[in-house]
PDB file of C-alpha atoms in Angstrom:
ATOM      1  CA  MET A   1     -18.842   0.209  -7.907  1.00 66.00           C
ATOM      2  CA  GLY A   2     -17.205  -2.863  -6.330  1.00 94.00           C
ATOM      3  CA  VAL A   3     -13.787  -2.373  -4.809  1.00 98.00           C
ATOM      4  CA  MET A   4     -13.171   1.328  -4.151  1.00 97.00           C
ATOM      5  CA  ARG A   5      -9.635   1.625  -2.836  1.00 97.00           C
ATOM      6  CA  LEU A   6      -6.871   0.339  -0.627  1.00 98.00           C
ATOM      7  CA  GLY A   7      -8.248   0.897   2.846  1.00 98.00           C
ATOM      8  CA  ARG A   8      -5.766  -0.471   5.338  1.00 98.00           C
ATOM      9  CA  VAL A   9      -2.661  -2.478   5.959  1.00 98.00           C
ATOM     10  CA  GLU A  10      -1.943  -4.347   9.183  1.00 98.00           C
ATOM     11  CA  VAL A  11       1.754  -4.933   9.830  1.00 98.00           C
ATOM     12  CA  ARG A  12       3.815  -6.623  12.518  1.00 98.00           C
ATOM     13  CA  VAL A  13       6.347  -4.575  14.469  1.00 98.00           C
ATOM     14  CA  THR A  14       8.982  -5.845  16.863  1.00 97.00           C
ATOM     15  CA  ASP A  15       9.174  -2.771  19.130  1.00 95.00           C
ATOM     16  CA  PHE A  16       5.658  -1.517  19.745  1.00 97.00           C
ATOM     17  CA  LYS A  17       6.563   1.649  21.673  1.00 97.00           C
ATOM     18  CA  GLN A  18       9.314   2.724  19.259  1.00 97.00           C
ATOM     19  CA  SER A  19       7.073   2.038  16.269  1.00 98.00           C
ATOM     20  CA  ILE A  20       4.252   4.146  17.688  1.00 98.00           C
ATOM     21  CA  ASP A  21       6.704   7.009  18.175  1.00 98.00           C
ATOM     22  CA  TYR A  22       8.047   6.607  14.608  1.00 98.00           C
ATOM     23  CA  TYR A  23       4.662   6.514  12.872  1.00 98.00           C
ATOM     24  CA  SER A  24       3.410   9.401  15.024  1.00 98.00           C
ATOM     25  CA  ASN A  25       6.370  11.770  14.922  1.00 98.00           C
ATOM     26  CA  VAL A  26       8.437  10.837  11.855  1.00 98.00           C
ATOM     27  CA  MET A  27       5.708   9.734   9.455  1.00 98.00           C
ATOM     28  CA  GLY A  28       3.286  12.166  11.070  1.00 98.00           C
ATOM     29  CA  LEU A  29       0.242   9.890  11.184  1.00 98.00           C
ATOM     30  CA  GLN A  30      -2.538  10.395  13.718  1.00 98.00           C
ATOM     31  CA  LEU A  31      -2.674   7.787  16.487  1.00 98.00           C
ATOM     32  CA  MET A  32      -6.382   7.044  16.810  1.00 98.00           C
ATOM     33  CA  ALA A  33      -6.355   4.344  19.484  1.00 98.00           C
ATOM     34  CA  GLN A  34      -4.460   1.555  21.202  1.00 97.00           C
ATOM     35  CA  GLU A  35      -6.359  -1.591  22.194  1.00 94.00           C
ATOM     36  CA  ASN A  36      -5.594  -5.273  22.708  1.00 92.00           C
ATOM     37  CA  GLY A  37      -2.015  -5.035  21.494  1.00 93.00           C
ATOM     38  CA  ARG A  38      -2.816  -3.035  18.375  1.00 97.00           C
ATOM     39  CA  ALA A  39      -2.222   0.621  17.500  1.00 98.00           C
ATOM     40  CA  TYR A  40      -4.497   2.283  14.942  1.00 98.00           C
ATOM     41  CA  PHE A  41      -3.358   5.199  12.755  1.00 98.00           C
ATOM     42  CA  LYS A  42      -4.875   7.376  10.040  1.00 98.00           C
ATOM     43  CA  ALA A  43      -3.328   9.961   7.736  1.00 98.00           C
ATOM     44  CA  TRP A  44      -4.613  13.494   8.092  1.00 98.00           C
ATOM     45  CA  ASP A  45      -6.806  13.635   4.965  1.00 98.00           C
ATOM     46  CA  GLU A  46      -8.482  10.267   5.461  1.00 98.00           C
ATOM     47  CA  ASP A  47     -12.064  10.079   6.702  1.00 98.00           C
ATOM     48  CA  ASP A  48     -12.015   6.475   7.949  1.00 98.00           C
ATOM     49  CA  HIS A  49     -10.913   5.605  11.482  1.00 98.00           C
ATOM     50  CA  HIS A  50      -7.632   4.016  10.433  1.00 98.00           C
ATOM     51  CA  SER A  51      -5.546   2.922   7.465  1.00 98.00           C
ATOM     52  CA  LEU A  52      -2.570   1.456   9.338  1.00 98.00           C
ATOM     53  CA  ILE A  53      -2.670  -1.087  12.158  1.00 98.00           C
ATOM     54  CA  LEU A  54       0.452  -2.071  14.083  1.00 98.00           C
ATOM     55  CA  VAL A  55       0.565  -5.303  16.042  1.00 98.00           C
ATOM     56  CA  GLU A  56       3.535  -6.365  18.148  1.00 96.00           C
ATOM     57  CA  ALA A  57       5.257  -9.591  17.081  1.00 97.00           C
ATOM     58  CA  ASP A  58       8.681 -11.204  17.018  1.00 96.00           C
ATOM     59  CA  HIS A  59       9.255 -10.401  13.337  1.00 97.00           C
ATOM     60  CA  PRO A  60       8.060  -7.709  10.907  1.00 98.00           C
ATOM     61  CA  GLY A  61       5.778  -8.210   7.904  1.00 98.00           C
ATOM     62  CA  LEU A  62       2.255  -7.977   6.580  1.00 98.00           C
ATOM     63  CA  VAL A  63      -0.668  -9.398   8.566  1.00 98.00           C
ATOM     64  CA  HIS A  64      -3.328  -8.445   6.070  1.00 98.00           C
ATOM     65  CA  VAL A  65      -4.244  -5.907   3.402  1.00 98.00           C
ATOM     66  CA  GLY A  66      -7.798  -4.562   3.268  1.00 98.00           C
ATOM     67  CA  PHE A  67      -9.658  -3.064   0.314  1.00 98.00           C
ATOM     68  CA  LYS A  68     -12.869  -1.156   0.900  1.00 98.00           C
ATOM     69  CA  VAL A  69     -15.962  -1.912  -1.188  1.00 98.00           C
ATOM     70  CA  ARG A  70     -18.707   0.587  -2.011  1.00 97.00           C
ATOM     71  CA  ARG A  71     -21.652  -1.225  -0.394  1.00 97.00           C
ATOM     72  CA  GLU A  72     -22.045  -3.777   2.410  1.00 97.00           C
ATOM     73  CA  GLU A  73     -24.039  -6.186   0.218  1.00 96.00           C
ATOM     74  CA  GLU A  74     -21.102  -6.451  -2.150  1.00 97.00           C
ATOM     75  CA  LEU A  75     -19.344  -8.623   0.415  1.00 98.00           C
ATOM     76  CA  ASP A  76     -21.850 -11.399  -0.369  1.00 97.00           C
ATOM     77  CA  ARG A  77     -21.337 -10.928  -4.104  1.00 97.00           C
ATOM     78  CA  PHE A  78     -17.559 -11.073  -3.852  1.00 98.00           C
ATOM     79  CA  GLU A  79     -17.707 -14.037  -1.452  1.00 98.00           C
ATOM     80  CA  LYS A  80     -19.712 -16.001  -4.020  1.00 98.00           C
ATOM     81  CA  ALA A  81     -17.508 -14.922  -6.922  1.00 98.00           C
ATOM     82  CA  LEU A  82     -14.311 -15.852  -5.088  1.00 98.00           C
ATOM     83  CA  GLU A  83     -15.672 -19.272  -4.104  1.00 98.00           C
ATOM     84  CA  GLU A  84     -16.768 -19.929  -7.698  1.00 98.00           C
ATOM     85  CA  TYR A  85     -13.200 -18.999  -8.740  1.00 98.00           C
ATOM     86  CA  GLY A  86     -11.919 -21.685  -6.367  1.00 98.00           C
ATOM     87  CA  VAL A  87     -10.837 -19.470  -3.480  1.00 98.00           C
ATOM     88  CA  ARG A  88     -11.677 -20.411   0.113  1.00 98.00           C
ATOM     89  CA  VAL A  89     -13.320 -17.445   1.870  1.00 98.00           C
ATOM     90  CA  GLY A  90     -13.814 -16.794   5.578  1.00 98.00           C
ATOM     91  CA  ARG A  91     -15.696 -14.140   7.515  1.00 97.00           C
ATOM     92  CA  VAL A  92     -14.262 -11.619   9.956  1.00 97.00           C
ATOM     93  CA  SER A  93     -16.806 -10.663  12.608  1.00 97.00           C
ATOM     94  CA  LYS A  94     -17.754  -7.090  13.377  1.00 96.00           C
ATOM     95  CA  GLY A  95     -15.693  -5.818  16.290  1.00 92.00           C
ATOM     96  CA  GLU A  96     -12.830  -8.294  15.868  1.00 93.00           C
ATOM     97  CA  ARG A  97     -10.688  -5.179  15.463  1.00 96.00           C
ATOM     98  CA  LEU A  98     -11.497  -1.712  16.721  1.00 97.00           C
ATOM     99  CA  ALA A  99     -13.979   0.434  14.738  1.00 98.00           C
ATOM    100  CA  GLU A 100     -14.449  -2.165  11.979  1.00 98.00           C
ATOM    101  CA  GLY A 101     -17.505  -3.993  10.694  1.00 98.00           C
ATOM    102  CA  GLN A 102     -17.482  -7.448   9.196  1.00 98.00           C
ATOM    103  CA  ALA A 103     -15.185  -8.428   6.340  1.00 98.00           C
ATOM    104  CA  ILE A 104     -14.493 -11.355   4.069  1.00 98.00           C
ATOM    105  CA  ARG A 105     -10.985 -12.812   4.210  1.00 98.00           C
ATOM    106  CA  PHE A 106      -9.073 -14.943   1.735  1.00 98.00           C
ATOM    107  CA  THR A 107      -5.512 -15.769   0.722  1.00 98.00           C
ATOM    108  CA  LEU A 108      -3.976 -14.655  -2.553  1.00 98.00           C
ATOM    109  CA  PRO A 109      -2.052 -17.173  -4.725  1.00 98.00           C
ATOM    110  CA  THR A 110       1.122 -15.347  -3.634  1.00 98.00           C
ATOM    111  CA  GLY A 111       0.259 -16.092   0.012  1.00 98.00           C
ATOM    112  CA  GLN A 112      -0.859 -12.737   1.454  1.00 98.00           C
ATOM    113  CA  VAL A 113      -4.105 -12.434   3.422  1.00 98.00           C
ATOM    114  CA  MET A 114      -6.554  -9.971   1.868  1.00 98.00           C
ATOM    115  CA  GLU A 115      -9.808  -8.669   3.306  1.00 98.00           C
ATOM    116  CA  LEU A 116     -12.717  -6.856   1.673  1.00 98.00           C
ATOM    117  CA  TYR A 117     -14.860  -4.689   3.904  1.00 98.00           C
ATOM    118  CA  HIS A 118     -17.266  -1.791   3.839  1.00 98.00           C
ATOM    119  CA  GLU A 119     -18.089  -0.756   7.388  1.00 98.00           C
ATOM    120  CA  ILE A 120     -15.631   1.258   9.423  1.00 98.00           C
ATOM    121  CA  GLU A 121     -16.132   4.219  11.756  1.00 98.00           C
ATOM    122  CA  ARG A 122     -15.634   7.528   9.958  1.00 98.00           C
ATOM    123  CA  PRO A 123     -14.392  10.370  12.171  1.00 98.00           C
ATOM    124  CA  GLY A 124     -13.546  12.434   9.061  1.00 97.00           C
ATOM    125  CA  ASN A 125     -10.635  14.735   8.398  1.00 97.00           C
ATOM    126  CA  GLY A 126     -12.047  17.774  10.203  1.00 95.00           C
ATOM    127  CA  LEU A 127     -12.214  19.740   6.948  1.00 97.00           C
ATOM    128  CA  LYS A 128     -15.841  19.451   5.899  1.00 96.00           C
ATOM    129  CA  LEU A 129     -17.247  22.913   6.707  1.00 97.00           C
ATOM    130  CA  ASN A 130     -15.639  26.110   5.403  1.00 97.00           C
ATOM    131  CA  PRO A 131     -12.246  24.433   5.692  1.00 97.00           C
ATOM    132  CA  ASP A 132      -8.667  25.577   5.486  1.00 96.00           C
ATOM    133  CA  PRO A 133      -6.531  23.615   2.985  1.00 96.00           C
ATOM    134  CA  TYR A 134      -5.013  21.444   5.696  1.00 96.00           C
ATOM    135  CA  PRO A 135      -5.076  21.125   9.500  1.00 96.00           C
ATOM    136  CA  ALA A 136      -2.929  23.399  11.633  1.00 93.00           C
ATOM    137  CA  ASN A 137      -1.426  20.659  13.790  1.00 91.00           C
ATOM    138  CA  LEU A 138       0.476  18.577  11.210  1.00 96.00           C
ATOM    139  CA  LYS A 139       3.848  17.164  12.185  1.00 96.00           C
ATOM    140  CA  GLY A 140       6.502  14.999  10.575  1.00 97.00           C
ATOM    141  CA  ILE A 141       6.146  13.982   6.924  1.00 98.00           C
ATOM    142  CA  ALA A 142       2.356  14.133   7.251  1.00 98.00           C
ATOM    143  CA  PRO A 143       1.192  12.284   4.133  1.00 98.00           C
ATOM    144  CA  PRO A 144      -2.471  12.893   3.251  1.00 98.00           C
ATOM    145  CA  HIS A 145      -3.315   9.232   2.671  1.00 98.00           C
ATOM    146  CA  LEU A 146      -2.176   5.642   2.295  1.00 98.00           C
ATOM    147  CA  ASP A 147      -1.305   5.039  -1.353  1.00 98.00           C
ATOM    148  CA  HIS A 148      -0.342   1.466  -2.283  1.00 98.00           C
ATOM    149  CA  LEU A 149       1.593  -1.644  -1.361  1.00 98.00           C
ATOM    150  CA  LEU A 150       3.849  -4.081  -3.186  1.00 98.00           C
ATOM    151  CA  ILE A 151       3.718  -7.779  -2.347  1.00 98.00           C
ATOM    152  CA  SER A 152       5.816 -10.707  -3.531  1.00 98.00           C
ATOM    153  CA  GLY A 153       5.326 -14.352  -4.353  1.00 98.00           C
ATOM    154  CA  ASP A 154       5.987 -17.000  -6.951  1.00 98.00           C
ATOM    155  CA  ASP A 155       2.565 -16.996  -8.609  1.00 98.00           C
ATOM    156  CA  VAL A 156       2.448 -13.430  -9.932  1.00 98.00           C
ATOM    157  CA  LYS A 157       0.102 -14.451 -12.727  1.00 98.00           C
ATOM    158  CA  GLY A 158      -2.272 -16.223 -10.323  1.00 98.00           C
ATOM    159  CA  THR A 159      -2.650 -13.209  -8.027  1.00 98.00           C
ATOM    160  CA  THR A 160      -2.891 -10.847 -10.992  1.00 98.00           C
ATOM    161  CA  ASP A 161      -5.588 -12.948 -12.655  1.00 98.00           C
ATOM    162  CA  LEU A 162      -7.600 -13.192  -9.423  1.00 98.00           C
ATOM    163  CA  LEU A 163      -7.458  -9.443  -8.803  1.00 98.00           C
ATOM    164  CA  MET A 164      -8.384  -8.608 -12.399  1.00 98.00           C
ATOM    165  CA  ASN A 165     -10.928 -11.336 -13.120  1.00 98.00           C
ATOM    166  CA  VAL A 166     -12.784 -11.427  -9.792  1.00 98.00           C
ATOM    167  CA  LEU A 167     -12.203  -8.029  -8.161  1.00 98.00           C
ATOM    168  CA  ASP A 168     -12.063  -6.049 -11.447  1.00 97.00           C
ATOM    169  CA  PHE A 169      -8.666  -4.452 -10.976  1.00 98.00           C
ATOM    170  CA  HIS A 170      -7.038  -2.887 -14.044  1.00 98.00           C
ATOM    171  CA  MET A 171      -3.411  -3.153 -15.108  1.00 98.00           C
ATOM    172  CA  SER A 172      -1.241  -0.078 -15.649  1.00 98.00           C
ATOM    173  CA  GLU A 173       2.148  -1.718 -16.136  1.00 98.00           C
ATOM    174  CA  GLN A 174       3.737  -5.150 -16.352  1.00 98.00           C
ATOM    175  CA  VAL A 175       7.288  -6.475 -16.325  1.00 98.00           C
ATOM    176  CA  ILE A 176       8.100  -9.432 -18.565  1.00 98.00           C
ATOM    177  CA  LEU A 177      11.580 -10.914 -18.140  1.00 97.00           C
ATOM    178  CA  GLN A 178      12.711 -13.830 -20.298  1.00 95.00           C
ATOM    179  CA  GLU A 179       9.111 -14.222 -21.476  1.00 95.00           C
ATOM    180  CA  GLU A 180       7.820 -14.640 -17.873  1.00 97.00           C
ATOM    181  CA  LEU A 181       5.371 -12.278 -16.164  1.00 98.00           C
ATOM    182  CA  THR A 182       7.533 -10.952 -13.313  1.00 98.00           C
ATOM    183  CA  ALA A 183       5.604  -7.976 -11.937  1.00 98.00           C
ATOM    184  CA  THR A 184       2.257  -6.261 -12.391  1.00 98.00           C
ATOM    185  CA  PHE A 185       0.933  -2.886 -11.270  1.00 98.00           C
ATOM    186  CA  LEU A 186      -2.827  -2.863 -10.689  1.00 98.00           C
ATOM    187  CA  PHE A 187      -5.335  -0.165  -9.801  1.00 98.00           C
ATOM    188  CA  ARG A 188      -8.938   0.473  -8.842  1.00 97.00           C
ATOM    189  CA  THR A 189      -8.604   4.235  -8.340  1.00 95.00           C
ATOM    190  CA  ASN A 190      -7.075   6.697 -10.801  1.00 91.00           C
ATOM    191  CA  THR A 191      -3.506   6.104  -9.713  1.00 95.00           C
ATOM    192  CA  THR A 192      -0.864   3.947 -11.347  1.00 97.00           C
ATOM    193  CA  HIS A 193      -1.182   1.243  -8.723  1.00 97.00           C
ATOM    194  CA  ASP A 194      -3.124   0.458  -5.590  1.00 98.00           C
ATOM    195  CA  ILE A 195      -1.292  -2.855  -5.369  1.00 98.00           C
ATOM    196  CA  ALA A 196       1.696  -4.303  -7.180  1.00 98.00           C
ATOM    197  CA  VAL A 197       2.790  -7.929  -7.330  1.00 98.00           C
ATOM    198  CA  ILE A 198       6.395  -8.956  -7.952  1.00 98.00           C
ATOM    199  CA  LYS A 199       8.217 -12.250  -8.296  1.00 97.00           C
ATOM    200  CA  GLY A 200       9.861 -13.110  -4.967  1.00 97.00           C
ATOM    201  CA  PRO A 201       9.382 -15.043  -1.743  1.00 98.00           C
ATOM    202  CA  ASP A 202       5.813 -16.115  -1.022  1.00 98.00           C
ATOM    203  CA  ALA A 203       3.570 -14.233   1.413  1.00 98.00           C
ATOM    204  CA  LYS A 204       5.982 -11.328   1.788  1.00 98.00           C
ATOM    205  CA  LEU A 205       5.726  -7.567   1.777  1.00 98.00           C
ATOM    206  CA  HIS A 206       8.188  -5.408  -0.155  1.00 98.00           C
ATOM    207  CA  HIS A 207       6.792  -2.066   1.003  1.00 98.00           C
ATOM    208  CA  PHE A 208       3.710  -0.015   1.712  1.00 98.00           C
ATOM    209  CA  ALA A 209       3.529   3.606   0.599  1.00 98.00           C
ATOM    210  CA  PHE A 210       1.962   6.884   1.612  1.00 98.00           C
ATOM    211  CA  ALA A 211       1.067   9.574  -0.912  1.00 98.00           C
ATOM    212  CA  LEU A 212       2.590  13.027  -1.105  1.00 98.00           C
ATOM    213  CA  ASN A 213       1.353  15.827  -3.318  1.00 97.00           C
ATOM    214  CA  SER A 214       4.515  17.042  -5.043  1.00 97.00           C
ATOM    215  CA  TRP A 215       8.238  16.638  -5.666  1.00 97.00           C
ATOM    216  CA  ASP A 216       8.799  19.420  -3.125  1.00 98.00           C
ATOM    217  CA  ASP A 217       6.954  17.331  -0.528  1.00 98.00           C
ATOM    218  CA  VAL A 218       9.140  14.320  -1.401  1.00 98.00           C
ATOM    219  CA  LEU A 219      12.287  16.411  -0.896  1.00 98.00           C
ATOM    220  CA  ARG A 220      10.937  17.766   2.386  1.00 98.00           C
ATOM    221  CA  ALA A 221      10.240  14.181   3.490  1.00 98.00           C
ATOM    222  CA  GLY A 222      13.881  13.373   2.698  1.00 97.00           C
ATOM    223  CA  ASP A 223      14.979  16.292   4.867  1.00 97.00           C
ATOM    224  CA  TRP A 224      12.776  15.136   7.731  1.00 98.00           C
ATOM    225  CA  LEU A 225      14.047  11.557   7.500  1.00 98.00           C
ATOM    226  CA  ALA A 226      17.644  12.804   7.591  1.00 97.00           C
ATOM    227  CA  ARG A 227      16.916  15.079  10.547  1.00 97.00           C
ATOM    228  CA  ASN A 228      15.588  12.029  12.404  1.00 97.00           C
ATOM    229  CA  ASN A 229      18.527   9.822  11.343  1.00 97.00           C
ATOM    230  CA  ILE A 230      16.346   7.525   9.245  1.00 96.00           C
ATOM    231  CA  ALA A 231      18.553   6.067   6.515  1.00 86.00           C
ATOM    232  CA  HIS A 232      17.247   6.160   2.955  1.00 89.00           C
ATOM    233  CA  ASP A 233      17.003   2.792   1.231  1.00 94.00           C
ATOM    234  CA  GLU A 234      16.805   4.688  -2.073  1.00 94.00           C
ATOM    235  CA  GLY A 235      15.986   8.176  -3.287  1.00 93.00           C
ATOM    236  CA  PRO A 236      14.789  10.827  -3.564  1.00 96.00           C
ATOM    237  CA  THR A 237      14.500   9.780  -7.197  1.00 96.00           C
ATOM    238  CA  ARG A 238      12.079   8.828  -9.961  1.00 96.00           C
ATOM    239  CA  HIS A 239      10.863   5.417 -11.039  1.00 96.00           C
ATOM    240  CA  GLY A 240      10.718   4.610 -14.733  1.00 95.00           C
ATOM    241  CA  VAL A 241       7.868   2.226 -13.899  1.00 96.00           C
ATOM    242  CA  THR A 242       4.815   4.377 -13.040  1.00 97.00           C
ATOM    243  CA  ARG A 243       6.935   7.590 -13.451  1.00 97.00           C
ATOM    244  CA  GLY A 244       6.547   8.048  -9.686  1.00 97.00           C
ATOM    245  CA  LEU A 245       8.713  10.257  -7.462  1.00 97.00           C
ATOM    246  CA  THR A 246       9.892   8.373  -4.423  1.00 97.00           C
ATOM    247  CA  ILE A 247      11.953   7.734  -1.317  1.00 98.00           C
ATOM    248  CA  TYR A 248      12.262   4.298   0.307  1.00 97.00           C
ATOM    249  CA  PHE A 249      13.240   3.805   3.941  1.00 97.00           C
ATOM    250  CA  PHE A 250      12.593   1.410   6.814  1.00 97.00           C
ATOM    251  CA  ASP A 251      10.522   1.656   9.969  1.00 97.00           C
ATOM    252  CA  PRO A 252      12.221   0.653  13.272  1.00 97.00           C
ATOM    253  CA  SER A 253      11.171  -2.994  12.772  1.00 97.00           C
ATOM    254  CA  GLY A 254      12.485  -3.283   9.213  1.00 97.00           C
ATOM    255  CA  ASN A 255       9.220  -2.872   7.294  1.00 98.00           C
ATOM    256  CA  ARG A 256      10.031  -0.880   4.153  1.00 98.00           C
ATOM    257  CA  ASN A 257       8.076   2.374   3.795  1.00 98.00           C
ATOM    258  CA  GLU A 258       7.783   4.622   0.758  1.00 98.00           C
ATOM    259  CA  VAL A 259       6.568   8.140   0.151  1.00 98.00           C
ATOM    260  CA  PHE A 260       5.260   8.440  -3.395  1.00 98.00           C
ATOM    261  CA  SER A 261       4.121  11.276  -5.628  1.00 98.00           C
ATOM    262  CA  GLY A 262       3.407  11.825  -9.285  1.00 93.00           C
ATOM    263  CA  GLY A 263       2.832   9.174 -11.884  1.00 94.00           C
ATOM    264  CA  TYR A 264      -0.169   9.454 -14.180  1.00 97.00           C
ATOM    265  CA  ALA A 265      -3.923   8.881 -14.010  1.00 96.00           C
ATOM    266  CA  PRO A 266      -4.989   5.765 -15.933  1.00 97.00           C
ATOM    267  CA  GLY A 267      -8.609   4.853 -16.609  1.00 95.00           C
ATOM    268  CA  PRO A 268     -10.195   1.414 -16.961  1.00 95.00           C
ATOM    269  CA  ASP A 269      -9.410   1.432 -20.706  1.00 96.00           C
ATOM    270  CA  PHE A 270      -5.713   2.215 -20.200  1.00 97.00           C
ATOM    271  CA  ILE A 271      -3.366   0.207 -22.432  1.00 98.00           C
ATOM    272  CA  PRO A 272      -0.754  -1.307 -20.064  1.00 98.00           C
ATOM    273  CA  VAL A 273       2.904  -0.330 -20.312  1.00 98.00           C
ATOM    274  CA  THR A 274       5.290  -3.262 -20.743  1.00 98.00           C
ATOM    275  CA  TRP A 275       8.881  -3.367 -19.489  1.00 98.00           C
ATOM    276  CA  THR A 276      11.410  -5.981 -20.593  1.00 97.00           C
ATOM    277  CA  GLU A 277      14.989  -6.810 -19.588  1.00 94.00           C
ATOM    278  CA  GLU A 278      16.190  -4.371 -22.260  1.00 93.00           C
ATOM    279  CA  ARG A 279      15.244  -1.326 -20.117  1.00 94.00           C
ATOM    280  CA  PHE A 280      13.716  -2.497 -16.833  1.00 94.00           C
ATOM    281  CA  PHE A 281      16.944  -2.849 -14.831  1.00 92.00           C
ATOM    282  CA  THR A 282      18.504   0.359 -16.149  1.00 93.00           C
ATOM    283  CA  ARG A 283      15.617   2.825 -16.371  1.00 95.00           C
ATOM    284  CA  GLY A 284      12.573   0.975 -15.045  1.00 95.00           C
ATOM    285  CA  ILE A 285      13.355   0.680 -11.347  1.00 93.00           C
ATOM    286  CA  PHE A 286      15.313   3.885 -10.684  1.00 94.00           C
ATOM    287  CA  TYR A 287      15.265   6.098 -13.743  1.00 95.00           C
ATOM    288  CA  HIS A 288      17.997   8.590 -12.784  1.00 92.00           C
ATOM    289  CA  ARG A 289      20.712   6.320 -11.409  1.00 89.00           C
ATOM    290  CA  GLY A 290      20.068   3.598 -13.942  1.00 91.00           C
ATOM    291  CA  GLU A 291      20.602   0.747 -11.494  1.00 87.00           C
ATOM    292  CA  SER A 292      19.141  -0.673  -8.295  1.00 85.00           C
ATOM    293  CA  ASN A 293      20.819  -1.625  -5.047  1.00 86.00           C
ATOM    294  CA  GLU A 294      20.947  -5.259  -3.975  1.00 89.00           C
ATOM    295  CA  ARG A 295      19.026  -4.548  -0.772  1.00 93.00           C
ATOM    296  CA  PHE A 296      16.062  -3.203  -2.718  1.00 92.00           C
ATOM    297  CA  SER A 297      15.571  -6.467  -4.594  1.00 90.00           C
ATOM    298  CA  THR A 298      16.373  -8.891  -1.762  1.00 94.00           C
ATOM    299  CA  VAL A 299      14.861  -7.485   1.476  1.00 95.00           C
ATOM    300  CA  PHE A 300      11.248  -8.506   2.081  1.00 96.00           C
ATOM    301  CA  THR A 301       9.375  -8.786   5.354  1.00 97.00           C
TER     302      THR A 301
END
């Protein structure tokens, strides 16, 4: 089975208390624990202990992204495969962070730290025996699960090749501008992307996204953001790339968040969609408005 899905993101926040309030009451995630300067959150339909970790720092950004593998012994297999590919791999000890087992850690050609792991405590979603469709105590936007992230760097091809050749990711879409590979959208689940890589500053995060189930949920999220005076970076709208329905906005520290719905369900044999300069800037990024804002293409954390 190999890599199953995006399991967690750890991000830096500059105001720990304000960020905990935002992710609890605006995003509507469940605060699972606070320990040693970290806050651990899960979305309501996730079984694992956490999918978002906040750590206080003097600037925002991504600490690491973690993908969960099907079996513990696959960590050894991926460690060997990565080293044979020329990637230096380290080990994260069990218990280094709350509720987590050991992991392998390495750096992508675009500069982000990635971990693969299997073990994590699993409190569940509380809906395993004669359940209702959703819990009664939801608040805020209340996304069911973490969906994807988009990272930036100069070596888009290097990170794409590593993810596809070593970790067996599949490509749903690619952007080729002036004959250069500029962005790729890659998946391990049946969504359009679990991770995307775009040309930009090294080791940076463009956004991380939570899933919503429908366009109505996206509009309701927009209402809730407005009610809480959270400015929209863009949307509600539709992407041409991935066909997704979306709103972008920022957390109190400046990390860009997204709520995302729709798209399509590619399989491993999916023939990738290609975007070029002829349509990417007009209908690829934001399909309805036909143009992007400068902030969207220049702000990374």
